XYZ file of C-alpha atoms in Angstrom:
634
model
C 73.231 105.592 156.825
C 72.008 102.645 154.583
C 73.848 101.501 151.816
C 72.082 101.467 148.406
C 74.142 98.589 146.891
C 74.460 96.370 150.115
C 69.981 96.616 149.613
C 69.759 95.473 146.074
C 72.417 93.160 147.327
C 69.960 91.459 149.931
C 67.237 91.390 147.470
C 69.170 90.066 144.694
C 70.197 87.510 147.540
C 66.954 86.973 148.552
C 65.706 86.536 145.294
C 68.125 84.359 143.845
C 68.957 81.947 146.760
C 65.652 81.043 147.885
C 65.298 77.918 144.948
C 68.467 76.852 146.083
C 68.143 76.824 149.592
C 64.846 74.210 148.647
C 66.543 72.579 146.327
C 69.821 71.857 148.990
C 67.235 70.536 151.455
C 65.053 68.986 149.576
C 66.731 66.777 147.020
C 70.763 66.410 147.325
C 72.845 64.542 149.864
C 72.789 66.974 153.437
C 77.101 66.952 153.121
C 76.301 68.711 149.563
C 75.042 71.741 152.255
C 78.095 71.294 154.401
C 80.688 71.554 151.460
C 78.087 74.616 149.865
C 78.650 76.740 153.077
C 82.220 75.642 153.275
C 82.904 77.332 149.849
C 81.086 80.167 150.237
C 83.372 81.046 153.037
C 86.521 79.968 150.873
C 85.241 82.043 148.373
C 84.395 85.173 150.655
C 87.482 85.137 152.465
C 89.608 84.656 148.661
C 87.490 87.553 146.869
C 87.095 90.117 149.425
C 91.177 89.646 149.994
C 91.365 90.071 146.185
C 89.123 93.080 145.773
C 91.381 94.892 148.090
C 94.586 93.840 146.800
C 95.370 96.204 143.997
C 94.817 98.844 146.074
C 96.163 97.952 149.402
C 99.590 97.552 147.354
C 98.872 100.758 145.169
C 97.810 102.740 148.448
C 99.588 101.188 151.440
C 102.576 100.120 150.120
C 103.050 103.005 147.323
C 104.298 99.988 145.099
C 103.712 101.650 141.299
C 101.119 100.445 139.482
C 103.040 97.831 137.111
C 104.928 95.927 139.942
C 101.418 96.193 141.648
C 100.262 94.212 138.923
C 102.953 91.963 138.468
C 103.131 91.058 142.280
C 99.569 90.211 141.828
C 99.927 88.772 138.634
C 102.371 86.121 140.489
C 100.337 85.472 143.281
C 97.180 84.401 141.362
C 99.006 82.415 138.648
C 100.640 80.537 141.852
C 97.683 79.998 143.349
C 96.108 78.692 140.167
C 99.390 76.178 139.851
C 99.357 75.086 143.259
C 96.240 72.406 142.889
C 98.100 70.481 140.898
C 100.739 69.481 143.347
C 98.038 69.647 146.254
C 95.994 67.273 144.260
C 98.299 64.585 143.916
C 99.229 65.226 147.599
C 95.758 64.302 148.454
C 95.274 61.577 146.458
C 98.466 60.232 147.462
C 99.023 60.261 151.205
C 96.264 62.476 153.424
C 93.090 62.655 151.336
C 90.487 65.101 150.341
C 89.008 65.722 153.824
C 92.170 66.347 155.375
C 93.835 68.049 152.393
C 90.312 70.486 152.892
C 91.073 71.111 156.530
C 94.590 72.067 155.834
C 94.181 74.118 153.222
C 91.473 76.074 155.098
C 94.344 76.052 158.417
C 96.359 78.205 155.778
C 93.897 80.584 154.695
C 92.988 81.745 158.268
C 96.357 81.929 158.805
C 96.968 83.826 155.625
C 93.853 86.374 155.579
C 94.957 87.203 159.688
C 98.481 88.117 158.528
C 97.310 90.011 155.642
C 94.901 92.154 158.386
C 98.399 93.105 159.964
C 99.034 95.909 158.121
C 101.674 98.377 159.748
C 102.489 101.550 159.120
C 101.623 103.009 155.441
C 104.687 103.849 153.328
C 105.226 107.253 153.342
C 106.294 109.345 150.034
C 108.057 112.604 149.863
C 108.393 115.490 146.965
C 111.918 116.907 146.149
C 112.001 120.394 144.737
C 115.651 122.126 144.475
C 117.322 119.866 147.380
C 114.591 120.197 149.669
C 112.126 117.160 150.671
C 108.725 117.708 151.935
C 106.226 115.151 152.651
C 103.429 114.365 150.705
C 99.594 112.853 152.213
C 96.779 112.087 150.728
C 93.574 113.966 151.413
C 90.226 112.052 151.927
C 89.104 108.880 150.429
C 87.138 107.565 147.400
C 86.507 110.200 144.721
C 87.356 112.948 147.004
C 91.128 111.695 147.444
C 93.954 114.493 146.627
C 97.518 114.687 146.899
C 98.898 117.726 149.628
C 102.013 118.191 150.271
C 103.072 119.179 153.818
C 104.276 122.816 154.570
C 104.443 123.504 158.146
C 101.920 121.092 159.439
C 99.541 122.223 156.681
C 98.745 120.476 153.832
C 98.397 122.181 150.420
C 96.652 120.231 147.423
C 98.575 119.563 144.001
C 97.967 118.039 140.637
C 99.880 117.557 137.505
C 98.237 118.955 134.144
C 99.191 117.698 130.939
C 102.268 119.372 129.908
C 103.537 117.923 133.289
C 103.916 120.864 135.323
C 103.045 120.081 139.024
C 100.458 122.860 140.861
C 100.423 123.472 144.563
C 97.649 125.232 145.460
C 97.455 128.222 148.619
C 100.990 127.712 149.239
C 101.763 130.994 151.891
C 104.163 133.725 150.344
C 107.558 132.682 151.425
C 107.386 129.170 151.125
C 110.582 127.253 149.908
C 108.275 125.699 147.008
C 106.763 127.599 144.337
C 103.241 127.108 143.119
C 104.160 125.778 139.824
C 107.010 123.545 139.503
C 108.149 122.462 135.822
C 108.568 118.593 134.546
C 111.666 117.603 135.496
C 111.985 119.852 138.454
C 110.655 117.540 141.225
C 110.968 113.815 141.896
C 108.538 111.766 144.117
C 110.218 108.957 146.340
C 108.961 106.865 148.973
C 110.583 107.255 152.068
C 109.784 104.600 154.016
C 108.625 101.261 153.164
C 108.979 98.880 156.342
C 110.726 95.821 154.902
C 109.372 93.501 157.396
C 105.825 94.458 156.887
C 106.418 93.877 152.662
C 107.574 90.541 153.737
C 105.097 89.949 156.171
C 102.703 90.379 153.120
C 104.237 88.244 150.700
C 104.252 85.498 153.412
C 100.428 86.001 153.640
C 99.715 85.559 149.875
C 102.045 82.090 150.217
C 100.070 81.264 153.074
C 96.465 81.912 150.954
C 97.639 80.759 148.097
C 99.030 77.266 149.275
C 95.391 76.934 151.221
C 93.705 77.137 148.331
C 95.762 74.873 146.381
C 94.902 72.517 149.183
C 90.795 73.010 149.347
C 90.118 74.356 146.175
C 90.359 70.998 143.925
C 89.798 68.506 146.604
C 86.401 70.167 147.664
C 85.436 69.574 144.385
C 86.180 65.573 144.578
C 84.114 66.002 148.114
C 80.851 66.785 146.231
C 81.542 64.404 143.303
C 82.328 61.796 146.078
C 78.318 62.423 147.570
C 77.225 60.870 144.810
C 77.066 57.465 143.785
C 78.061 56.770 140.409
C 75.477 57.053 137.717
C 73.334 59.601 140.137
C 71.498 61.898 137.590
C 71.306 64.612 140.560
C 75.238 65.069 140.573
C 75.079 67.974 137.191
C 72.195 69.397 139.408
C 74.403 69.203 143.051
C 77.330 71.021 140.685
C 75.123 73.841 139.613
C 73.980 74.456 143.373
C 77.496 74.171 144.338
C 78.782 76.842 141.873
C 75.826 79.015 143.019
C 77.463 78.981 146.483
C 80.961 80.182 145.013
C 79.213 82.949 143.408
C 77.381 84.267 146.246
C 80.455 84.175 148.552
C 81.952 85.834 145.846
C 79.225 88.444 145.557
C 79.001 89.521 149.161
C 82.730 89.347 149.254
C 83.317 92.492 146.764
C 80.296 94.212 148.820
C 81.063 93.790 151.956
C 85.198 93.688 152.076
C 85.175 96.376 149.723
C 82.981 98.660 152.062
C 84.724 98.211 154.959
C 88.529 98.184 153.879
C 87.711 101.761 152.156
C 86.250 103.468 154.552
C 87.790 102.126 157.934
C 90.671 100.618 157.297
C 92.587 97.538 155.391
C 92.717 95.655 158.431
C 88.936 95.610 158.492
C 88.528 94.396 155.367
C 91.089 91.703 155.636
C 89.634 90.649 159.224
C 86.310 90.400 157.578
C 87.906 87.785 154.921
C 89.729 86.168 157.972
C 86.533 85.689 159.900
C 84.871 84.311 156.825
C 87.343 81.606 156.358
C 86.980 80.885 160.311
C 83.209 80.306 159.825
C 83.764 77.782 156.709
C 86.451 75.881 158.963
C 83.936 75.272 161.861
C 81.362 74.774 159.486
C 83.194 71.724 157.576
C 84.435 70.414 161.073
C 81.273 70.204 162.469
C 79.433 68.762 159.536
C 82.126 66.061 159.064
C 79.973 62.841 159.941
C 77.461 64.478 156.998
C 80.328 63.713 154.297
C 79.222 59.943 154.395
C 82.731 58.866 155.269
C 83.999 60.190 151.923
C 87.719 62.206 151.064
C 89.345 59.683 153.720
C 93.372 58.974 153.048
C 93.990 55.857 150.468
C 96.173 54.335 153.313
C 95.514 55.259 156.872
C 97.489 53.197 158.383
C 100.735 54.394 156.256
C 99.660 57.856 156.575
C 99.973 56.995 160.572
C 103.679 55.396 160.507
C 106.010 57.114 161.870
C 109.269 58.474 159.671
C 111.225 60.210 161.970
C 111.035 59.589 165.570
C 107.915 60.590 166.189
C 106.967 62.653 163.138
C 104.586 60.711 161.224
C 104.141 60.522 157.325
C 100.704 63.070 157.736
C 102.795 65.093 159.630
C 105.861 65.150 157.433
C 103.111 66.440 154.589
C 102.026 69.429 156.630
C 105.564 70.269 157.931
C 106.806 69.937 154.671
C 104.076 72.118 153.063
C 104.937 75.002 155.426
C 108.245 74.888 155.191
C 108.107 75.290 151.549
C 105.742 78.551 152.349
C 109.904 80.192 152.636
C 110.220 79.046 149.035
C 106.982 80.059 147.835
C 107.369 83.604 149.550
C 110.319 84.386 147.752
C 109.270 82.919 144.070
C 106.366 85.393 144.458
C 108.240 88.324 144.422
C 110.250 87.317 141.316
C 107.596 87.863 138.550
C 109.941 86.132 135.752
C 110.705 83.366 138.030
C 107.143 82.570 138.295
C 106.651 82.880 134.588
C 109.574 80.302 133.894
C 108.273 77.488 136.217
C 104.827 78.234 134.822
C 106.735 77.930 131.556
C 108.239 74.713 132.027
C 104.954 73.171 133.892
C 102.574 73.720 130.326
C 105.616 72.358 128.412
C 105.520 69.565 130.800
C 102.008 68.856 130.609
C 101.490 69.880 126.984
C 104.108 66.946 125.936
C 103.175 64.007 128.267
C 99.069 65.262 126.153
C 101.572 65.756 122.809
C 102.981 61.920 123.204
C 100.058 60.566 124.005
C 98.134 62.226 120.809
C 100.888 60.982 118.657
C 100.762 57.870 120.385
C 97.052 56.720 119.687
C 95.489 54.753 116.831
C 92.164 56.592 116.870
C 91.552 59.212 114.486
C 88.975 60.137 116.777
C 90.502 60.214 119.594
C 93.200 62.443 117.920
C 90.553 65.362 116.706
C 88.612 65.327 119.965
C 92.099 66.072 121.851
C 93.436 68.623 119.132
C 89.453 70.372 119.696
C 89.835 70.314 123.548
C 93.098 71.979 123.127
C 92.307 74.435 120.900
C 89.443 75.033 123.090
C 92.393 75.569 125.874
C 94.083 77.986 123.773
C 91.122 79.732 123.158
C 89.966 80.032 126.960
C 93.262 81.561 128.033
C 93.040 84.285 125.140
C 89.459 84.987 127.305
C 90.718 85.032 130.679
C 93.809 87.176 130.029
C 91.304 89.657 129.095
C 88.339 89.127 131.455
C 90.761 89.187 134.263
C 91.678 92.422 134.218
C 88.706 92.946 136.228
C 90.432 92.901 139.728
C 93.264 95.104 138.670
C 93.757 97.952 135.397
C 89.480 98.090 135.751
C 89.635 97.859 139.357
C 92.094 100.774 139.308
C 90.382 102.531 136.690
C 87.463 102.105 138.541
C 88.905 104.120 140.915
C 90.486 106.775 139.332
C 88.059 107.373 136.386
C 84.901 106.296 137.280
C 81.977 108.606 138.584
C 81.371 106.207 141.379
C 77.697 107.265 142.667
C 73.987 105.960 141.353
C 72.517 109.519 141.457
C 73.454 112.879 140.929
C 71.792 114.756 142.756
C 69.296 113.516 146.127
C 65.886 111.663 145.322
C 63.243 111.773 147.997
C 60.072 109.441 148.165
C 58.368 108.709 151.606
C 57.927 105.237 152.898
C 55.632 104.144 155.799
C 55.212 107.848 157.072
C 59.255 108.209 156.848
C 61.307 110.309 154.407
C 63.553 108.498 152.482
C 66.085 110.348 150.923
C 69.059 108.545 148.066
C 72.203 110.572 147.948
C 75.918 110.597 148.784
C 77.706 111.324 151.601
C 78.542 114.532 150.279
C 74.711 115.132 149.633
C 74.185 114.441 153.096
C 76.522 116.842 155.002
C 74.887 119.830 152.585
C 71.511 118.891 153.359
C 69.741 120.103 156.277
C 68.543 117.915 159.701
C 65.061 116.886 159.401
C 63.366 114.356 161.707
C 61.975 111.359 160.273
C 64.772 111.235 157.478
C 66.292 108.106 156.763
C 69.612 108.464 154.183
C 70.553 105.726 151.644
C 74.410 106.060 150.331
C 74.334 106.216 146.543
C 77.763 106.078 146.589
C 79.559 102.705 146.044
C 83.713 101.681 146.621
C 86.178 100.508 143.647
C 85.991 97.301 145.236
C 82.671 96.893 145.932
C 82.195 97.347 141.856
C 83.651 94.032 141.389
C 80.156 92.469 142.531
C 79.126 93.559 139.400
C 80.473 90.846 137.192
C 78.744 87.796 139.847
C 75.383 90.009 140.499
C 74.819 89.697 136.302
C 76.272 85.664 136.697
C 73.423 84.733 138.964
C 71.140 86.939 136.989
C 72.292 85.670 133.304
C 73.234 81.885 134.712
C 70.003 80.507 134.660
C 68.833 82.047 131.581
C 72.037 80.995 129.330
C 70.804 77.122 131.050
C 67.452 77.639 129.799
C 68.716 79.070 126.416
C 71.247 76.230 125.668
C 68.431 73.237 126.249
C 66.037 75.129 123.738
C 68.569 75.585 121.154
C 69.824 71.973 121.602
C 66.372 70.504 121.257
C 65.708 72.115 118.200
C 69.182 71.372 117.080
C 70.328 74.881 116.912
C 72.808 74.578 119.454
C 76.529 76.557 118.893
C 79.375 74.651 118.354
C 81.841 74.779 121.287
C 84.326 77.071 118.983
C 81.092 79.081 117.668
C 80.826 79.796 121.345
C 84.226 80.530 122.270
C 84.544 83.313 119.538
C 81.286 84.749 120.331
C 82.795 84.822 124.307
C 86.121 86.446 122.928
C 83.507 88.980 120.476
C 81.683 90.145 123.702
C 84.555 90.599 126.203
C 86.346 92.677 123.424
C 83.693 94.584 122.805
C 83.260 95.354 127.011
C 87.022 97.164 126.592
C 86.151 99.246 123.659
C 82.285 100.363 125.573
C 84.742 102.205 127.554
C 87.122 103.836 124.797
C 83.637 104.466 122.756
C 82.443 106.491 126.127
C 85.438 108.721 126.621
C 83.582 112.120 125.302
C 81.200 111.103 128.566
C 84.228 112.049 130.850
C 83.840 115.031 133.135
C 86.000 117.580 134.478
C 88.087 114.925 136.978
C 88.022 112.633 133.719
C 85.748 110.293 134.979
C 83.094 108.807 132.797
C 79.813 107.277 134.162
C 79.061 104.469 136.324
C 77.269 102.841 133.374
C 79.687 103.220 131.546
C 81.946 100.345 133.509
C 78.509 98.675 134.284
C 77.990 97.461 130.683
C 81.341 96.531 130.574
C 81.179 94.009 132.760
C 77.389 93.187 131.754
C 79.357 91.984 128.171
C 81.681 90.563 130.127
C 79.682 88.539 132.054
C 77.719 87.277 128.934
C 81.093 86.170 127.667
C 82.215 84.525 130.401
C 78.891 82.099 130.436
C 79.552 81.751 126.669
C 83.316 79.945 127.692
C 83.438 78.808 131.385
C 80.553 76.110 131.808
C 81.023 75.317 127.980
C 84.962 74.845 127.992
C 84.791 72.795 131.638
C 81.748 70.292 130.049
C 83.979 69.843 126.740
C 86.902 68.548 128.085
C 85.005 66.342 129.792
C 83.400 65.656 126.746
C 86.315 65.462 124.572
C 88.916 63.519 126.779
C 89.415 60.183 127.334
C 88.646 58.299 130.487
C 92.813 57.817 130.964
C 93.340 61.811 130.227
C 90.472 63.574 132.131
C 92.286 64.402 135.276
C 95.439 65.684 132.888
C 93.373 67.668 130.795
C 91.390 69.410 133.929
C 95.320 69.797 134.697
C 96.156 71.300 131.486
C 92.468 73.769 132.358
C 93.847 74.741 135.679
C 97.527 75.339 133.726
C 95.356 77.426 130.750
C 93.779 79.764 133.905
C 97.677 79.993 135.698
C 98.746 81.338 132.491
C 95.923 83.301 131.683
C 96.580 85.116 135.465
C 100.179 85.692 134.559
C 99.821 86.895 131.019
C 96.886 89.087 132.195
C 98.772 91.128 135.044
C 101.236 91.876 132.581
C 98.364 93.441 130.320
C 97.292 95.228 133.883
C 101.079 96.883 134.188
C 101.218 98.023 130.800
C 98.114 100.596 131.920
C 100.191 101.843 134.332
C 100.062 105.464 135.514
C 102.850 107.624 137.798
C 101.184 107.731 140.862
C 101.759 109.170 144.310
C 99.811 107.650 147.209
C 98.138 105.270 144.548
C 96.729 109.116 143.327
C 97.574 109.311 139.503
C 99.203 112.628 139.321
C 98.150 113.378 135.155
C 94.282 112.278 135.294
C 95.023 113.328 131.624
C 97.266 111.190 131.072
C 96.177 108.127 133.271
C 93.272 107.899 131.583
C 94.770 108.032 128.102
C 96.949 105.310 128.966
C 93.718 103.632 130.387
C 92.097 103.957 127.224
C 94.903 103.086 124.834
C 95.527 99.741 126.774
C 91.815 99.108 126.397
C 91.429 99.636 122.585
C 94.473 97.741 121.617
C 93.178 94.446 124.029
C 89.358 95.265 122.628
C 90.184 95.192 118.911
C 92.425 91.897 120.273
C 89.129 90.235 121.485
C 87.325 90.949 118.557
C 89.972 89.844 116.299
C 90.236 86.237 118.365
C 86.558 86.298 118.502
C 86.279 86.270 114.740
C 89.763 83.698 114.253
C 87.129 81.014 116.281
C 84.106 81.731 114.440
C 85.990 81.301 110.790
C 87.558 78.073 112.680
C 84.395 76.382 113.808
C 83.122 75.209 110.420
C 86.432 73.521 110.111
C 86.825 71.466 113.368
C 82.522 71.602 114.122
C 82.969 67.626 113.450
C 86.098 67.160 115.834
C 83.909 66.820 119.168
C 81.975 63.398 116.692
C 79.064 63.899 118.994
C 81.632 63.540 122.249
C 79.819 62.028 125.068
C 80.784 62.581 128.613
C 83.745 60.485 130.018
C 82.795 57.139 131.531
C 83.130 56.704 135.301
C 84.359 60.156 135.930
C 83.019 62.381 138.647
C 81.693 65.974 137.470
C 83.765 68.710 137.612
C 83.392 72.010 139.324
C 82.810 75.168 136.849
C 85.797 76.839 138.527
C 85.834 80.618 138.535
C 89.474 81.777 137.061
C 88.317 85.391 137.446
């Protein structure tokens, strides 16, 4: 049975990659293909781990839904924090290539512990000093809660007043079919500590590797260039299309398999991924002109203790602090204060040398870039609740299927039929019949948000150069509040839709589709535009702190955002929200009040932007810098 979003997948592919591919060949330095294919991978193996995330703690683990967030919350903000200490690491003592090679030694490591999955945490319901297991029934939209009677499992649900309903129970049973709110407790069981830790080691592991390629890959392609080489904004934009496209078939492809065979499939899938950039980058080293070598080779080789060289002491070091790491993940406010005291940090090194300099100019193009900051993390706290309350509401309220009913056409002398599963089990044999799944995973929706980036990319390029040549061209704070306008107005699509809900209150697939679509339109109106200002706006002696103070703005963005996520928490069992009711009124609350929030910041930048419009005095970009990657924070 074909897949109906893994096709338009290929022909998006097809479609979109084809320019690039001639472009990569054609007119950029052959290491520029080496380091594309390299991230791809990264990205692949980093998004179809994240896709599954939510859920693999909501549903494997039986964590609730607001430590789920939180724990996830603390992982990306670390791994967005990370760079900044791998950065200097690689500047330092080992350099970019070898910092690259690392850091891609960790995510293997990482993505094949996180494909070790052990045995599921098992929940139980207690009813009048009784326990009796509960299970969960199917997968996807079909997924119930049963509790187990005698080896038989009996379906419940919780309607609004709270009253939980087990359906078919046999007369005699020692649990009646309607129990009242505050008669029964859910528990979990079992939760096997070593596997729990066993995961948190594999998010140190992932999220210390891409500290360690993530930046420095970056330098890598800036390095292929000689300075002053007008293809290097081109080689960027090629780059970036790579990150997307790993990302895309990440979400399709992870997501697919880890719901319907298993976590450890979908993990293994991101494992392999991050195998194939490794050998890829290894084998194309002598294409990388020589470039990303250590500042100091022969330091790097003395030796420091017995035979433990300086190189070495950097990678032992690194994973022994993986202990450290490990536990400061699983202490949400712990990770908050360090990310705390790193922005102060940062922010007042900036803050003295602002109050420092002589240049009134100087002084409003910082302040702008700032502001600018400030404005992009009020974005990305909201855009990124993509991979976690809409992932999960994705899943719990979403009508996840493209038709409703099976559509037949024929197709060289074959009948082609598009339907679900479901669809397909009622319908009858018939030779000659080829079945497309209209049916897509949670996971697999967060393609979504890249398929409309490398549909909407190219036309926001186009769009920007024809504005700017007729001088028409947004400010960058015009921009910003139109970004902030649009991804508020994606959250409150969805509270506008809720009469569309059906019976299992859950609303259409479109409904989540244009959601993203205005989030996606947002995001093009801040990312490329706040990465190209800071450029713009710092000076040459402050670009690498302010791309700090960018990666800092995204860390805190992550952390801020998963607490957003946990405050749309539902009381689940087996990830199963127990009220749909409920879960999707606390869905939908959560989602006005962080729509109207958008909106409101939307409109605080565009009444700013008359007021600092002169700030950026017609910025040009920083002298002797390399370009930056467009980083994606989501």
């Amino acid at each position: 049975m074909l897949s109906a979003i893994i096709l338009i997948g290929i022909v998006l592919t097809v479609v979109t990659a084809w320019p690039v591919a001639v472009q990569l060949r054609r007119d950029h330095p052959h290491g520029l293909i080496i380091l594309f294919f390299v991230e791809f991978w990264e990205r692949f193996s980093f998004y179809g781990m994240r896709s599954l995330l939510i859920f693999y703690l909501t549903q494997h683990f039986l964590f609730d839904d607001g430590f789920s967030a939180r724990a996830f919350g603390s992982f990306t903000t670390l791994a967005y924090l990370l760079p900044l200490l791998a950065g200097v690491i690689a500047d330092r003592y080992i350099g970019a290539r070898r910092a690259v090679v690392f850091g891609a030694v960790l995510l293997v490591a990482g993505h094949l512990l996180m494909a070790i999955e052990g045995p599921p945490a098992k929940q139980v319901l207690a009813v009048g000093g009784q326990s009796f297991p509960v299970t969960t029934l199917h997968q996807g939209e079909a997924r119930k809660l049963a509790v187990v009677y005698r080896e038989q499992n009996y379906a419940m649900s919780q309607d609004a007043s709270g009253v939980l309903h087990v359906e078919g129970l046999p007369e005699g049973a020692p649990l009646a079919a309607s129990i009242p709110a505050g008669g029964f407790t859910l528990g979990t069981e079992a939760r096997d500590p070593f596997f729990v830790n066993l995961l948190f080691l594999a998010l140190s592991f992932i999220a210390m590797g891409v500290g360690f390629l993530k930046g420095n890959i970056s330098c890598l392609v800036g390095l292929l260039y000689p300075r002053g080489d007008t293809r290097q904004d081109a080689g960027f934009t090629l780059y970036y299309f790579g990150i997307n496209i790993g990302s895309f078939w990440a979400a399709l492809l992870c997501g697919y398999l880890g719901f319907n065979y298993g976590w450890s499939w979908g993990f293994g899938l991101a494992a392999a991924g991050m195998i194939a950039g490794l050998i890829v980058f290894v084998l194309g080293k002598r294409l990388l002109q020589g470039q990303g070598e250590p500042p100091d080779l022969a330091r790097l080789k003395q030796p420091v203790f017995g035979f433990i060289t300086r190189e070495h002491a950097v990678y032992l070091g690194s994973l022994l602090s993986l202990v450290l790491i490990c536990g400061v993940m699983q202490k949400n406010e712990l990770v908050g204060w360090i990310l705390l005291l790193s922005s102060l940090a940062v922010l007042g090194y900036v803050g003295r040398y602002i109050h420092r300099s002589r240049s009134r100019v100087e002084r409003q193009r910082l302040y702008l870039a700032l502001m600018l900051t400030g404005a992009a993390v009020l974005f990305w706290m909201l855009f990124l609740q993509a991979a976690t309350s809409l992932n999960l509401f994705a899943d719990r309220h979403t009508n996840l299927t493209l038709v409703s009913h099976p559509l037949a056409f024929n197709l060289f002398g074959s009948e082609i039929f598009l339907g679900t599963r479901a669809m397909l089990d009622a319908a009858p044999a018939a030779a000659h019949r080829v079945w497309i799944d209209a049916s897509i995973t949670a996971a697999q929706v967060q393609s979504f948000n890249v398929a409309f980036v490398m549909i909407f990319a190219p036309v926001f390029a186009w769009l920007w150069t024809l504005l700017g040549r007729r001088g028409l061209d947004p400010s960058p704070m015009t921009k910003f509040g139109l970004g902030l306008l649009q991804v508020g107005a994606g959250f409150l699509v969805i509270v506008a839709s809720g009469d569309l809900m059906d019976a299992s209150f859950r609303l259409p697939l479109i409904v989540l589709t244009m959601t993203y679509l205005l989030h996606t339109t947002g995001e093009l109106f801040v990312s490329p535009i706040g990465l190209s200002e800071l450029t713009r706006l710092s000076p040459p002696v402050l670009v690498s702190t302010m791309m700090a103070i960018w990666l800092l703005a995204s860390s805190a963005a992550q952390y801020i955002s998963a607490l957003i996520a946990s405050l749309a928490s539902s009381d689940t069992a087996g990830e199963q929200a127990l009220n749909a009711a409920g879960s999707l009124a606390s869905s939908l609350h959560v989602f006005q009040s962080v729509g109207w929030f958008g909106v409101a910041a939307g409109v605080g930048c565009l009444i700013l932007a008359p007021f600092v419009r002169g700030w950026a005095h017609r910025a040009e970009p920083a002298a002797a810098q390399p370009a930056l990657e467009p980083q994606r924070t989501s």
